[in-house]
CSV table of C-alpha atoms and ligand atoms in Angstrom, one decimal:
chain,number,residue,atom,x,y,z
A,111,MET,CA,-22.1,18.0,-3.8
A,112,ALA,CA,-23.3,17.9,-0.2
A,113,GLU,CA,-22.4,14.3,0.5
A,114,ARG,CA,-19.0,13.3,2.0
A,115,ALA,CA,-17.7,10.7,4.3
A,116,TYR,CA,-14.5,10.2,6.3
A,117,GLY,CA,-13.0,7.0,7.9
A,118,GLY,CA,-9.7,5.7,9.1
A,119,CYS,CA,-7.9,3.6,11.7
A,120,ALA,CA,-8.6,4.7,15.3
A,121,LYS,CA,-5.1,5.3,16.4
A,122,TYR,CA,-1.8,5.5,14.5
A,123,ILE,CA,1.5,5.4,16.5
A,124,GLN,CA,5.0,5.7,15.1
A,125,ARG,CA,8.0,5.8,17.4
A,126,ASP,CA,11.4,4.3,17.6
A,127,GLY,CA,11.3,1.2,19.8
A,128,GLU,CA,7.5,1.1,19.9
A,129,LEU,CA,7.7,-2.7,19.2
A,130,ASP,CA,8.5,-3.1,22.9
A,131,ARG,CA,5.4,-1.2,23.9
A,132,ILE,CA,2.8,-3.0,21.7
A,133,GLY,CA,1.6,-4.9,24.8
A,134,GLN,CA,0.8,-1.6,26.6
A,135,HIS,CA,-1.4,-0.5,23.8
A,136,ALA,CA,-3.0,-4.0,23.6
A,137,ALA,CA,-3.8,-3.8,27.3
A,138,THR,CA,-6.2,-0.9,26.5
A,139,LEU,CA,-8.3,-3.3,24.4
A,140,GLY,CA,-8.4,-6.5,26.4
A,141,THR,CA,-6.4,-9.2,28.2
A,142,SER,CA,-5.9,-11.9,25.5
A,143,ALA,CA,-4.4,-11.8,22.0
A,144,LEU,CA,-3.5,-14.0,19.1
A,145,LEU,CA,-0.4,-12.7,17.3
A,146,ILE,CA,-0.2,-13.6,13.6
A,147,VAL,CA,3.5,-13.0,12.7
A,148,ASP,CA,5.7,-13.4,9.6
A,149,GLY,CA,8.1,-16.3,10.1
A,150,PHE,CA,11.4,-14.4,10.0
A,151,ILE,CA,9.9,-11.6,12.1
A,152,LEU,CA,8.9,-14.1,14.7
A,153,GLU,CA,12.5,-15.4,14.8
A,154,ARG,CA,14.0,-12.0,15.0
A,155,TYR,CA,11.6,-10.2,17.3
A,156,GLY,CA,9.5,-13.0,18.9
A,157,GLU,CA,11.1,-12.7,22.3
A,158,ARG,CA,10.6,-9.0,22.5
A,159,LEU,CA,7.0,-9.3,21.4
A,160,HIS,CA,6.3,-11.9,24.0
A,161,LYS,CA,7.9,-9.8,26.7
A,162,SER,CA,6.0,-6.7,25.7
A,163,PHE,CA,2.7,-8.6,26.2
A,164,SER,CA,3.6,-10.4,29.4
A,165,ASP,CA,4.9,-7.2,31.0
A,166,ALA,CA,1.6,-5.5,30.2
A,167,GLY,CA,-0.4,-8.5,31.6
A,168,VAL,CA,-1.9,-9.5,28.2
A,169,GLU,CA,-2.0,-13.2,27.5
A,170,ALA,CA,-0.6,-13.7,24.0
A,171,ALA,CA,-0.2,-16.7,21.7
A,172,ALA,CA,1.9,-16.3,18.6
A,173,GLU,CA,1.2,-18.1,15.4
A,174,ARG,CA,3.5,-18.1,12.4
A,175,PHE,CA,1.8,-16.8,9.2
A,176,GLY,CA,1.6,-19.5,6.5
A,177,GLY,CA,2.7,-17.1,3.7
A,178,GLU,CA,-0.5,-16.7,1.7
A,179,CYS,CA,-3.7,-14.7,2.5
A,180,TRP,CA,-6.2,-17.3,1.3
A,181,THR,CA,-9.4,-18.8,2.7
A,182,GLY,CA,-7.6,-21.9,4.1
A,183,GLU,CA,-5.1,-19.8,6.1
A,184,VAL,CA,-7.8,-17.5,7.3
A,185,GLU,CA,-9.8,-20.5,8.5
A,186,ARG,CA,-6.8,-22.1,10.2
A,187,LEU,CA,-6.0,-19.0,12.2
A,188,SER,CA,-9.6,-18.3,12.9
A,189,GLU,CA,-9.9,-21.8,14.5
A,190,ILE,CA,-6.9,-21.0,16.7
A,191,ALA,CA,-8.4,-17.7,17.7
A,192,ARG,CA,-11.7,-19.4,18.5
A,193,GLN,CA,-10.1,-22.2,20.6
A,194,ASN,CA,-8.1,-19.6,22.6
A,195,THR,CA,-11.2,-17.3,22.9
A,196,VAL,CA,-9.0,-14.2,22.4
A,197,GLN,CA,-10.2,-10.7,22.5
A,198,MET,CA,-7.9,-9.2,19.8
A,199,ILE,CA,-5.8,-10.1,16.8
A,200,VAL,CA,-2.4,-8.6,16.3
A,201,GLY,CA,-0.9,-8.8,12.8
A,202,VAL,CA,2.9,-8.3,12.7
A,203,GLY,CA,4.6,-8.3,9.3
A,204,GLY,CA,4.2,-7.5,5.6
A,205,GLY,CA,1.1,-6.8,3.5
A,206,LYS,CA,-0.3,-10.4,3.4
A,207,THR,CA,0.2,-11.0,7.1
A,208,VAL,CA,-1.6,-7.7,7.8
A,209,ASP,CA,-4.5,-8.6,5.5
A,210,THR,CA,-4.9,-12.0,7.0
A,211,ALA,CA,-5.0,-10.5,10.5
A,212,LYS,CA,-7.8,-8.2,9.3
A,213,LEU,CA,-9.8,-11.1,7.9
A,214,VAL,CA,-9.4,-13.2,11.1
A,215,ALA,CA,-10.4,-10.3,13.3
A,216,MET,CA,-13.5,-9.7,11.2
A,217,GLU,CA,-14.5,-13.3,11.5
A,218,PHE,CA,-15.4,-12.8,15.2
A,219,GLY,CA,-15.7,-9.1,15.4
A,220,LEU,CA,-12.4,-9.0,17.4
A,221,ARG,CA,-10.3,-5.9,18.2
A,222,LEU,CA,-7.4,-5.4,15.8
A,223,ILE,CA,-3.8,-4.2,16.1
A,224,ILE,CA,-1.8,-3.9,12.9
A,225,VAL,CA,2.0,-3.7,13.2
A,226,PRO,CA,3.6,-3.2,9.7
A,227,THR,CA,7.3,-4.2,9.6
A,228,ILE,CA,7.9,-2.5,6.3
A,229,ALA,CA,6.5,0.8,4.8
A,230,SER,CA,5.9,-0.6,1.3
A,231,SER,CA,2.2,0.1,0.8
A,232,ASP,CA,-0.7,2.1,2.2
A,233,ALA,CA,-2.9,-0.9,3.1
A,234,PRO,CA,-2.3,-1.1,6.9
A,235,THR,CA,-4.6,1.7,8.1
A,236,SER,CA,-7.5,0.8,5.8
A,237,ALA,CA,-10.6,-1.3,6.4
A,238,ILE,CA,-9.8,-3.2,3.1
A,239,ALA,CA,-8.1,-6.6,2.9
A,240,MET,CA,-6.9,-8.1,-0.3
A,241,ARG,CA,-7.7,-11.8,-0.5
A,242,TYR,CA,-5.7,-14.2,-2.7
A,243,HIS,CA,-6.1,-17.8,-4.0
A,244,GLU,CA,-3.9,-20.5,-2.6
A,245,ASN,CA,-1.6,-20.2,-5.7
A,246,GLY,CA,-1.0,-16.4,-5.0
A,247,SER,CA,-3.3,-15.0,-7.7
A,248,THR,CA,-5.6,-12.2,-6.6
A,249,ASP,CA,-9.1,-13.2,-5.4
A,250,ARG,CA,-10.8,-10.0,-4.4
A,251,SER,CA,-10.9,-7.0,-2.1
A,252,VAL,CA,-12.8,-7.5,1.1
A,253,TYR,CA,-14.4,-4.4,2.7
A,254,LEU,CA,-14.4,-4.8,6.5
A,255,PRO,CA,-17.0,-3.3,8.8
A,256,ARG,CA,-14.4,-1.8,11.1
A,257,HIS,CA,-11.0,-0.1,10.8
A,258,PRO,CA,-7.9,-1.3,12.9
A,259,ASP,CA,-8.0,-0.1,16.5
A,260,PHE,CA,-4.3,0.6,16.3
A,261,VAL,CA,-1.7,0.8,13.6
A,262,ILE,CA,1.7,0.7,15.3
A,263,ILE,CA,4.9,1.2,13.3
A,264,ASP,CA,8.5,1.1,14.7
A,265,PRO,CA,10.9,2.9,12.4
A,266,LYS,CA,13.8,0.9,13.9
A,267,VAL,CA,12.2,-2.2,12.5
A,268,VAL,CA,11.3,-0.6,9.1
A,269,ILE,CA,14.9,0.6,8.6
A,270,GLU,CA,16.2,-3.0,8.9
A,271,ALA,CA,14.2,-4.1,5.8
A,272,PRO,CA,15.6,-3.7,2.3
A,273,VAL,CA,15.3,-0.1,1.0
A,274,ARG,CA,13.3,-1.4,-2.1
A,275,PHE,CA,10.3,-1.7,0.2
A,276,LEU,CA,10.5,1.9,1.3
A,277,VAL,CA,10.9,3.0,-2.3
A,278,ALA,CA,7.9,0.9,-3.4
A,279,GLY,CA,5.9,2.5,-0.6
A,280,MET,CA,6.8,5.9,-2.1
A,281,GLY,CA,5.5,4.6,-5.4
A,282,ASP,CA,2.2,3.6,-3.8
A,283,ALA,CA,2.1,7.0,-2.0
A,284,LEU,CA,2.8,8.8,-5.2
A,285,THR,CA,-0.5,7.6,-6.6
A,286,THR,CA,-2.5,9.0,-3.7
A,287,TRP,CA,-2.8,12.7,-4.7
A,288,TYR,CA,-3.1,12.2,-8.4
A,289,GLU,CA,-5.8,9.6,-7.9
A,290,ALA,CA,-7.6,11.7,-5.3
A,291,ARG,CA,-7.7,14.6,-7.8
A,292,ALA,CA,-8.9,12.3,-10.6
A,293,ASN,CA,-11.8,11.2,-8.3
A,294,ARG,CA,-12.6,14.7,-7.2
A,295,ASP,CA,-12.7,16.0,-10.8
A,296,ALA,CA,-14.8,13.0,-12.0
A,297,GLY,CA,-17.1,13.2,-9.0
A,298,THR,CA,-16.6,9.5,-8.2
A,299,LYS,CA,-16.7,7.8,-4.8
A,300,ASN,CA,-14.3,6.9,-2.0
A,301,TYR,CA,-14.2,3.6,0.0
A,302,ILE,CA,-15.9,4.7,3.2
A,303,ALA,CA,-19.2,3.1,4.2
A,304,GLY,CA,-20.1,2.0,0.7
A,305,GLY,CA,-18.8,5.1,-1.1
A,306,TYR,CA,-19.2,8.8,-0.8
A,307,ARG,CA,-17.5,11.9,-2.3
A,308,ALA,CA,-14.1,12.7,-0.8
A,309,PRO,CA,-14.2,15.1,2.2
A,310,ILE,CA,-12.0,18.1,2.5
A,311,ALA,CA,-10.0,16.3,5.1
A,312,GLY,CA,-9.2,13.4,2.7
A,313,LEU,CA,-8.1,15.7,-0.1
A,314,ALA,CA,-5.9,17.7,2.3
A,315,ILE,CA,-4.2,14.6,3.5
A,316,ALA,CA,-3.7,13.3,-0.1
A,317,ARG,CA,-2.2,16.7,-1.0
A,318,GLN,CA,0.1,16.7,2.0
A,319,CYS,CA,1.2,13.1,1.1
A,320,HIS,CA,2.4,14.4,-2.2
A,321,GLU,CA,4.2,17.4,-0.6
A,322,THR,CA,6.0,15.2,1.8
A,323,LEU,CA,7.2,12.8,-0.9
A,324,MET,CA,8.5,15.7,-3.0
A,325,ASN,CA,10.2,17.3,0.1
A,326,ASP,CA,11.7,14.3,1.8
A,327,GLY,CA,11.6,11.3,-0.6
A,328,ARG,CA,15.1,11.7,-2.1
A,329,ALA,CA,16.8,12.4,1.2
A,330,ALA,CA,14.9,9.5,2.8
A,331,LYS,CA,16.1,7.0,0.2
A,332,ILE,CA,19.7,8.0,0.7
A,333,ALA,CA,19.5,7.9,4.5
A,334,ALA,CA,17.7,4.5,4.4
A,335,GLU,CA,20.3,3.1,2.1
A,336,ASN,CA,22.8,3.8,4.8
A,337,GLY,CA,20.6,2.4,7.5
A,338,ARG,CA,20.0,5.9,9.1
A,339,LEU,CA,16.8,7.1,10.7
A,340,THR,CA,16.5,10.8,9.9
A,341,PRO,CA,13.6,13.2,10.0
A,342,ALA,CA,13.1,12.6,6.3
A,343,VAL,CA,12.8,8.9,6.8
A,344,GLN,CA,10.4,9.4,9.6
A,345,ASN,CA,8.3,11.7,7.4
A,346,ILE,CA,8.3,9.2,4.5
A,347,ILE,CA,7.3,6.3,6.8
A,348,GLU,CA,4.3,8.4,7.8
A,349,ALA,CA,3.6,9.5,4.2
A,350,ASN,CA,3.7,5.9,2.9
A,351,THR,CA,1.6,4.5,5.7
A,352,LEU,CA,-0.7,7.0,7.3
A,353,LEU,CA,-1.1,9.9,4.7
A,354,SER,CA,-1.3,7.6,1.7
A,355,GLY,CA,-3.6,5.1,3.6
A,356,LEU,CA,-6.1,7.8,4.7
A,357,GLY,CA,-5.7,9.5,1.3
A,358,PHE,CA,-6.6,6.6,-0.9
A,359,GLU,CA,-9.4,5.3,1.3
A,360,ASN,CA,-11.1,8.7,1.6
A,361,CYS,CA,-10.6,9.9,-1.9
A,362,GLY,CA,-10.5,6.7,-4.1
A,363,CYS,CA,-8.2,5.1,-6.5
A,364,SER,CA,-8.0,5.6,-10.3
A,365,ILE,CA,-5.9,4.8,-13.4
A,366,ALA,CA,-2.6,4.2,-11.5
A,367,HIS,CA,-4.1,1.3,-9.6
A,368,GLY,CA,-6.2,0.2,-12.5
A,369,PHE,CA,-3.0,-0.1,-14.6
A,370,HIS,CA,-1.4,-2.0,-11.7
A,371,ASN,CA,-4.3,-4.5,-11.6
A,372,GLY,CA,-4.4,-4.9,-15.3
A,373,MET,CA,-0.7,-5.5,-15.8
A,374,SER,CA,-0.7,-7.9,-12.9
A,375,ILE,CA,-2.3,-10.5,-15.1
A,376,LEU,CA,1.0,-10.7,-17.1
A,377,PRO,CA,3.5,-13.0,-15.3
A,378,GLU,CA,6.4,-10.8,-16.3
A,379,THR,CA,5.3,-8.3,-13.7
A,380,HIS,CA,5.0,-10.8,-10.8
A,381,SER,CA,8.5,-10.0,-9.4
A,382,MET,CA,7.6,-6.3,-9.2
A,383,LEU,CA,6.2,-4.8,-6.0
A,384,HIS,CA,2.7,-3.2,-5.8
A,385,GLY,CA,4.1,0.3,-5.5
A,386,GLU,CA,6.5,-0.1,-8.4
A,387,LYS,CA,3.8,-1.1,-10.8
A,388,ALA,CA,1.5,1.6,-9.4
A,389,ALA,CA,4.2,4.3,-9.9
A,390,TYR,CA,4.4,3.6,-13.6
A,391,GLY,CA,0.6,3.8,-13.5
A,392,VAL,CA,0.9,7.4,-12.1
A,393,LEU,CA,2.8,8.4,-15.3
A,394,VAL,CA,0.2,6.7,-17.4
A,395,LEU,CA,-2.6,8.6,-15.5
A,396,LEU,CA,-0.9,12.0,-16.0
A,397,VAL,CA,-0.4,11.4,-19.7
A,398,MET,CA,-4.0,10.2,-20.1
A,399,GLU,CA,-5.5,13.1,-18.3
A,400,GLY,CA,-3.4,15.5,-20.4
A,401,ARG,CA,-1.7,17.2,-17.4
A,402,PRO,CA,0.8,20.0,-17.9
A,403,ASN,CA,4.4,19.1,-18.8
A,404,GLU,CA,5.9,20.4,-15.6
A,405,GLU,CA,3.7,18.0,-13.6
A,406,ILE,CA,4.7,15.0,-15.8
A,407,GLU,CA,8.3,15.9,-15.5
A,408,GLU,CA,8.1,16.3,-11.8
A,409,ALA,CA,6.7,12.8,-11.5
A,410,PHE,CA,9.3,11.3,-13.9
A,411,SER,CA,12.3,13.0,-12.1
A,412,PHE,CA,11.0,11.8,-8.7
A,413,CYS,CA,10.7,8.2,-10.0
A,414,GLU,CA,14.1,8.4,-11.7
A,415,ASP,CA,15.8,9.8,-8.6
A,416,ILE,CA,14.6,7.2,-6.2
A,417,GLY,CA,14.6,4.3,-8.5
A,418,LEU,CA,10.9,3.6,-9.5
A,419,PRO,CA,10.2,2.2,-12.9
A,420,THR,CA,9.8,4.7,-15.8
A,421,THR,CA,10.1,2.3,-18.8
A,422,LEU,CA,8.4,-0.9,-19.8
A,423,ALA,CA,11.8,-2.7,-19.4
A,424,ASP,CA,12.0,-1.5,-15.8
A,425,LEU,CA,8.6,-3.2,-15.2
A,426,GLY,CA,9.8,-6.5,-16.8
A,427,LEU,CA,7.6,-5.7,-19.8
A,428,GLY,CA,10.4,-4.8,-22.2
A,429,ASN,CA,9.9,-7.8,-24.4
A,430,THR,CA,6.2,-8.2,-24.0
A,431,SER,CA,4.2,-8.4,-27.2
A,432,ASP,CA,1.7,-5.7,-28.2
A,433,ASP,CA,-1.1,-8.3,-27.9
A,434,ASP,CA,-0.2,-9.1,-24.3
A,435,LEU,CA,0.0,-5.4,-23.3
A,436,ALA,CA,-3.4,-5.0,-24.9
A,437,ARG,CA,-4.6,-7.9,-22.8
A,438,GLY,CA,-3.3,-6.1,-19.7
A,439,ALA,CA,-4.9,-2.8,-20.8
A,440,ARG,CA,-8.3,-4.6,-21.4
A,441,ALA,CA,-8.0,-6.1,-17.8
A,442,ALA,CA,-7.3,-2.6,-16.5
A,443,LEU,CA,-10.6,-1.5,-18.0
A,444,GLY,CA,-12.7,-4.3,-16.4
A,445,ASP,CA,-16.0,-3.2,-14.9
A,446,ASN,CA,-14.8,-3.2,-11.3
A,447,GLU,CA,-11.4,-1.6,-11.9
A,448,PRO,CA,-10.8,1.9,-10.4
A,449,THR,CA,-9.5,3.0,-13.9
A,450,HIS,CA,-12.9,4.5,-14.6
A,451,SER,CA,-12.6,7.1,-11.8
A,452,THR,CA,-11.2,9.8,-14.1
A,453,THR,CA,-12.3,12.5,-16.5
A,454,ALA,CA,-9.9,11.0,-19.2
A,455,GLU,CA,-11.4,9.3,-22.2
A,456,LEU,CA,-10.9,5.6,-21.7
A,457,SER,CA,-10.4,2.8,-24.3
A,458,VAL,CA,-7.9,0.1,-24.9
A,459,GLU,CA,-6.3,2.3,-27.6
A,460,SER,CA,-6.0,5.4,-25.4
A,461,LEU,CA,-4.6,3.4,-22.5
A,462,LEU,CA,-2.0,1.7,-24.7
A,463,ALA,CA,-1.1,5.0,-26.3
A,464,ALA,CA,-0.3,6.4,-22.8
A,465,ILE,CA,1.6,3.3,-21.8
A,466,TYR,CA,3.8,3.5,-24.8
A,467,THR,CA,4.2,7.2,-24.5
A,468,VAL,CA,5.4,6.9,-20.9
A,469,ASP,CA,7.9,4.2,-22.1
A,470,ALA,CA,9.2,6.4,-24.9
A,471,LEU,CA,9.5,9.4,-22.6
A,472,GLY,CA,11.3,7.3,-20.0
A,473,ARG,CA,13.8,5.9,-22.4
A,474,LYS,CA,14.5,9.3,-24.0
A,475,ARG,CA,15.1,11.0,-20.6
A,476,ARG,CA,17.5,8.2,-19.6
A,477,GLU,CA,19.5,8.6,-22.9
A,478,THR,CA,19.7,12.3,-22.3
A,479,VAL,CA,21.1,11.8,-18.9
A,480,ILE,CA,23.7,9.3,-20.0
A,481,ARG,CA,25.0,11.5,-22.8
B,6,ZN,ZN1,-1.8,0.9,-3.6
């Protein structure tokens, strides 16, 4: 295949204390900004953010994010951006804040700086925003014409957040290589400029994402639990955010995310984080694609060691009926789901067989460990 396409955020910066230098980076893009900030982040870091912008000579207004990335909130913030005639949007916070900032910036073709305060998913670097309904249910993915100008992450901020977010980020990053390979083998498309085959660069990044998780994931979790920033934590922040972000966008998603999306219709999974559900989806993908035992065991032991779900009970689906699981599986096979990007044979039956097999394996492995 001769076709291929690559895309990604223009600049990625990760450094301890970079929160105090966001203004300097913003000054390279313009002189006025609207900051969209998570409420508790604004309370905790608002003063430092304001100082960073005023020191750099960038006029900045900060607006508290309303909590849901839906049309009404995007319109409210867009109106504020319009009234202030700002040149850039700066989104500071978790996934929904970041996605809202992307949508507001797109509204007026403004410059965009993304400042993730947790490393829980690979969304920040991408030109994709997930839109929700007011009640929190998923609306649709929006593909933006441009990537963020900057993604700036301060590990000193990330380490303050609960470790569960970093672990979930590793779950999301765990999907990247396996789903990239599934797309490569199936000859399916990535998310760049309407969809092309994955470039060598994308596959290499996805592969390196996996290597980094296997090398540094366990040590990073332990260090983060103790509030310590070590080289392993720094590497995992990059893997979760940059490597996984460039990897999924340039190579495509597959069964792991399809499983995530399908199971998300079941309310039992609503307390689970994106990367936690997707990690179980990785195990489902490996079983469905008939990958070698060593590979399946490597993925299981990684999930077990860092505390990602490996049984249905872990996912909150321990008491879910067969019918409900079948509903989730059917949703995972919807026409627009990435589940189809694989060489595996797909049906509700084959997907359910893999879901139950992973659960049986997960329980068996745990019993063996306890005895
Ligand atoms: Zn994901």
